[in-house]
CSV table of C-alpha atoms in Angstrom, one decimal:
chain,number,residue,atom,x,y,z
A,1,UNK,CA,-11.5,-26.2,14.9
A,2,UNK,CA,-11.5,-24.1,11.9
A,3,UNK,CA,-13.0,-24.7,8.0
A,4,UNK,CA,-10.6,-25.5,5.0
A,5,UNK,CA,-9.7,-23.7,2.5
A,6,UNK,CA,-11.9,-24.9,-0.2
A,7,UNK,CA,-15.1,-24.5,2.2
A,8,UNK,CA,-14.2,-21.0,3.1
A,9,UNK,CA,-13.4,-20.4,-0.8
A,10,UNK,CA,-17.2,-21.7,-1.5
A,11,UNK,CA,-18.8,-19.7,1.2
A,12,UNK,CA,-16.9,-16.4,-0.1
A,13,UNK,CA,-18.6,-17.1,-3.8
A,14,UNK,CA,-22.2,-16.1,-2.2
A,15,UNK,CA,-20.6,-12.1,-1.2
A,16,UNK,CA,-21.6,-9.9,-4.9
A,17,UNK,CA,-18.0,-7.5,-4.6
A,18,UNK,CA,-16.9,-4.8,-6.9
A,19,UNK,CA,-13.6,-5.5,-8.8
A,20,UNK,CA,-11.0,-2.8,-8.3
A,21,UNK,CA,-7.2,-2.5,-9.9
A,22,UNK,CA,-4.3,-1.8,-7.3
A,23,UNK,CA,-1.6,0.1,-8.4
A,24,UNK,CA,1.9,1.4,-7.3
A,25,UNK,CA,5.4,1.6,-8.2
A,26,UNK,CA,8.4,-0.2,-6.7
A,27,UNK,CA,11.6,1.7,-5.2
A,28,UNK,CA,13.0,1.6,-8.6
A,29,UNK,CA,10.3,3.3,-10.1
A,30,UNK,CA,8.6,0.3,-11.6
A,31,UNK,CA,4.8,-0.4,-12.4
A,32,UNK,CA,3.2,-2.7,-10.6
A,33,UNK,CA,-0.6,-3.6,-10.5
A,34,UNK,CA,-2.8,-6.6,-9.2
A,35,UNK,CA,-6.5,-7.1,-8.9
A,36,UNK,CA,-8.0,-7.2,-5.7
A,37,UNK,CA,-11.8,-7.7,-4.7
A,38,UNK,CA,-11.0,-6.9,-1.0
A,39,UNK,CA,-11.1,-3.5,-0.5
A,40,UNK,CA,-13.4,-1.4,1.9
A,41,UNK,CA,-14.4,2.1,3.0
A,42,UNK,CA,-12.5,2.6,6.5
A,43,UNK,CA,-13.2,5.9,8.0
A,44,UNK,CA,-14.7,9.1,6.7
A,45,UNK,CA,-12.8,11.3,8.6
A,46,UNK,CA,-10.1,11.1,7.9
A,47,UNK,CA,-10.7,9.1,4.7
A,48,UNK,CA,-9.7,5.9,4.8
A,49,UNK,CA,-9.5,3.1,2.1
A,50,UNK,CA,-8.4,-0.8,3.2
A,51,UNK,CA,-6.9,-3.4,0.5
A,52,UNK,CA,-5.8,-7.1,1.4
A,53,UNK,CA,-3.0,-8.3,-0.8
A,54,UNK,CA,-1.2,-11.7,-0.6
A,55,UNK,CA,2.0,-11.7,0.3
A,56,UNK,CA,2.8,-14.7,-2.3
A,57,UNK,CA,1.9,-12.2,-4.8
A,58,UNK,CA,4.9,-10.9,-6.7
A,59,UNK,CA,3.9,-7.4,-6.6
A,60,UNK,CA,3.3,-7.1,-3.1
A,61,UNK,CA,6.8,-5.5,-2.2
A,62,UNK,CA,5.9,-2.9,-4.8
A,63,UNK,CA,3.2,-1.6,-1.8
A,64,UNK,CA,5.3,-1.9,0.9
A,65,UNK,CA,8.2,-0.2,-0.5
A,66,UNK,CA,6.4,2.6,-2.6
A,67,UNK,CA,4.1,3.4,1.0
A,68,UNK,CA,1.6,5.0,-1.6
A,69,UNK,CA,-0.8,3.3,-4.1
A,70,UNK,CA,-4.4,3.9,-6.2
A,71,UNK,CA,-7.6,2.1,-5.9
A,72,UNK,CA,-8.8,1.7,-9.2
A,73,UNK,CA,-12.5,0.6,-9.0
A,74,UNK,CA,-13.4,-0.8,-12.4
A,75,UNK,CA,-16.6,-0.3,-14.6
A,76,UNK,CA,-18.8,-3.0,-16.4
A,77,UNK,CA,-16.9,-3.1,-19.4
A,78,UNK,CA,-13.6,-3.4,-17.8
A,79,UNK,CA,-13.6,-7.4,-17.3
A,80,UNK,CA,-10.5,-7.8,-19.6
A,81,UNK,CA,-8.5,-5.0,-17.3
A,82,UNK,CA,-9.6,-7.5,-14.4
A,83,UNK,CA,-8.1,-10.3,-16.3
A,84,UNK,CA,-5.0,-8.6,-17.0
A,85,UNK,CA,-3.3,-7.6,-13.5
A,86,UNK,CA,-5.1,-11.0,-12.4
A,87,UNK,CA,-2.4,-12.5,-14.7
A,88,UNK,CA,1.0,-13.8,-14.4
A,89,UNK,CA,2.3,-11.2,-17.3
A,90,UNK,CA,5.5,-9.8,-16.7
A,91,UNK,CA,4.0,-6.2,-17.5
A,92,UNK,CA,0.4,-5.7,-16.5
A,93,UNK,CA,0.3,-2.4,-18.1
A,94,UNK,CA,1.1,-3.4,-22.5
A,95,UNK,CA,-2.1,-2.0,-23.9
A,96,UNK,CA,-3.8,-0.8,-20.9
A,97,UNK,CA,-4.3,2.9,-21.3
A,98,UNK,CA,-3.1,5.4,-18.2
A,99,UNK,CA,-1.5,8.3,-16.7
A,100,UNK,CA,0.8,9.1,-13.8
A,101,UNK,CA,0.2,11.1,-10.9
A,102,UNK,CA,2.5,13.8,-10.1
A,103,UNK,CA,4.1,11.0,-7.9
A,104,UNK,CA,4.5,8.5,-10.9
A,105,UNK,CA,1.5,6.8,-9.6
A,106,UNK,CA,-0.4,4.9,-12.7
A,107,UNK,CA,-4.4,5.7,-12.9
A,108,UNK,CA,-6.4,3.4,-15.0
A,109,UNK,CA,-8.5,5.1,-17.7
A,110,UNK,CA,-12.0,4.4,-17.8
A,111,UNK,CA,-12.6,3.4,-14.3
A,112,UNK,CA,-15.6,4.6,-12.7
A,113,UNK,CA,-13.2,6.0,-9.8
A,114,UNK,CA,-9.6,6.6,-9.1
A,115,UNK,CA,-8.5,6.7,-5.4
A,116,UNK,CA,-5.0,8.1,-5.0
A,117,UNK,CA,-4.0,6.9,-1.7
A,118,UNK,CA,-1.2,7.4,0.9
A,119,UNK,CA,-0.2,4.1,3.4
A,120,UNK,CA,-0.9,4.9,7.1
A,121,UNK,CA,-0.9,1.1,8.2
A,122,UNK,CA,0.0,-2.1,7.0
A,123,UNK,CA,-0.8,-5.5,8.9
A,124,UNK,CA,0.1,-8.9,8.2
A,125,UNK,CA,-2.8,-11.2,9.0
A,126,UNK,CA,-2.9,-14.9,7.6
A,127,UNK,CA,-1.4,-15.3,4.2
A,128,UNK,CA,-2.0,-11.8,3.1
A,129,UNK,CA,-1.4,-8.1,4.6
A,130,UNK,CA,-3.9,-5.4,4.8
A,131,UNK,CA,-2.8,-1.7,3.9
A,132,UNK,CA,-5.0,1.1,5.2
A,133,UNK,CA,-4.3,4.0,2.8
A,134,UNK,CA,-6.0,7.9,3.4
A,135,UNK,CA,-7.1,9.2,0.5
A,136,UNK,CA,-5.7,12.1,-0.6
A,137,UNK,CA,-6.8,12.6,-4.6
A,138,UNK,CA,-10.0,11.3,-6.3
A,139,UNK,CA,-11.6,11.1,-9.7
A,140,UNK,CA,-14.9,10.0,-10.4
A,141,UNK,CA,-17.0,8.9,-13.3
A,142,UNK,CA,-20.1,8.1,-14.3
A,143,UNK,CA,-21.2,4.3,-15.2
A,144,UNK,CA,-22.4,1.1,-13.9
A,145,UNK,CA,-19.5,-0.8,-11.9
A,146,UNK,CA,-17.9,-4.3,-13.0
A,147,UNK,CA,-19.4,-7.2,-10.5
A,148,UNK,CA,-17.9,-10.7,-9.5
A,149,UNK,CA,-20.1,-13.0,-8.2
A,150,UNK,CA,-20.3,-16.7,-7.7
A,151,UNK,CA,-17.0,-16.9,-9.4
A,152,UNK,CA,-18.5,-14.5,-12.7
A,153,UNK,CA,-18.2,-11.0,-13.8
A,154,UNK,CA,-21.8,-9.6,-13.8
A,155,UNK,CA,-23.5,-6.5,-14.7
A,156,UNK,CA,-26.4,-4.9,-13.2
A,157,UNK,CA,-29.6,-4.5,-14.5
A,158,UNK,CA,-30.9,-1.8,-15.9
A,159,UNK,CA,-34.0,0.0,-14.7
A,160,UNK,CA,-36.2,2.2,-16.2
């Protein structure tokens, strides 16, 4: 006998995550680009990434088609960039400033780390499907990183 969905939902609010910005383009070469809080450090060697998407989400053929995407993992004063590609807007991207990889891969500005990524798995487990990507491009910044907790962004203290 398992939990329901709302209990599971309530225990998940005690786990502190970091808030991160997936992003990829379709077979057609659009943008597409959804916030995800489940995403984890794999494997070191080689280096591996893991995202969970839901499959009701309508940017999820975007990852399966494109095989490549970029962890965006957001900084402190990024909430409204969470907001955004939490959203049902049509285009995620209006006012959001990025680049392109060489690939046509979008990299959000500002984030405290970029993590250009190529598919190696996929797995469809409940209502969502977990991509393992190996990380083949980075860049990093310096800042404190945007936290969701107990269903609020929070920042972390400062210490002197």
């Amino acid at each position: 006998m398992g939990i329901g969905r709302e209990e599971f939902r309530n225990a998940l609010r005690h786990w502190a995550s970091g808030v991160t910005v997936i992003t990829t383009k379709d077979g057609a070469g659009n943008l597409h680009g959804v916030t995800v809080s489940a995403f984890s450090s794999v494997s070191l060697s080689p280096p591996l990434v893991l995202i969970c998407i839901d499959r009701r989400t309508g940017s999820h053929h975007a990852f399966v088609e494109s095989r490549q995407f970029v962890v965006n993992i957001l900084g402190e004063e990024q909430q409204h960039i969470s907001h955004q590609f939490a959203s049902k807007v049509q285009d995620k991207f209006v006012g959001v400033d990025f680049s392109q990889t060489a690939t046509g891969l979008p990299i959000l500005a500002g984030a405290l780390a970029n993590l250009e990524c190529r598919l190696v798995h996929s797995y469809k487990v409940g209502d969502h499907t977990i991509f393992i990507g190996e990380i083949e491009g980075t860049v990093v910044s310096e800042g404190n990183p945007l936290i969701y907790y107990h269903g609020h962004y929070r920042k972390l203290e400062k210490h002197s």
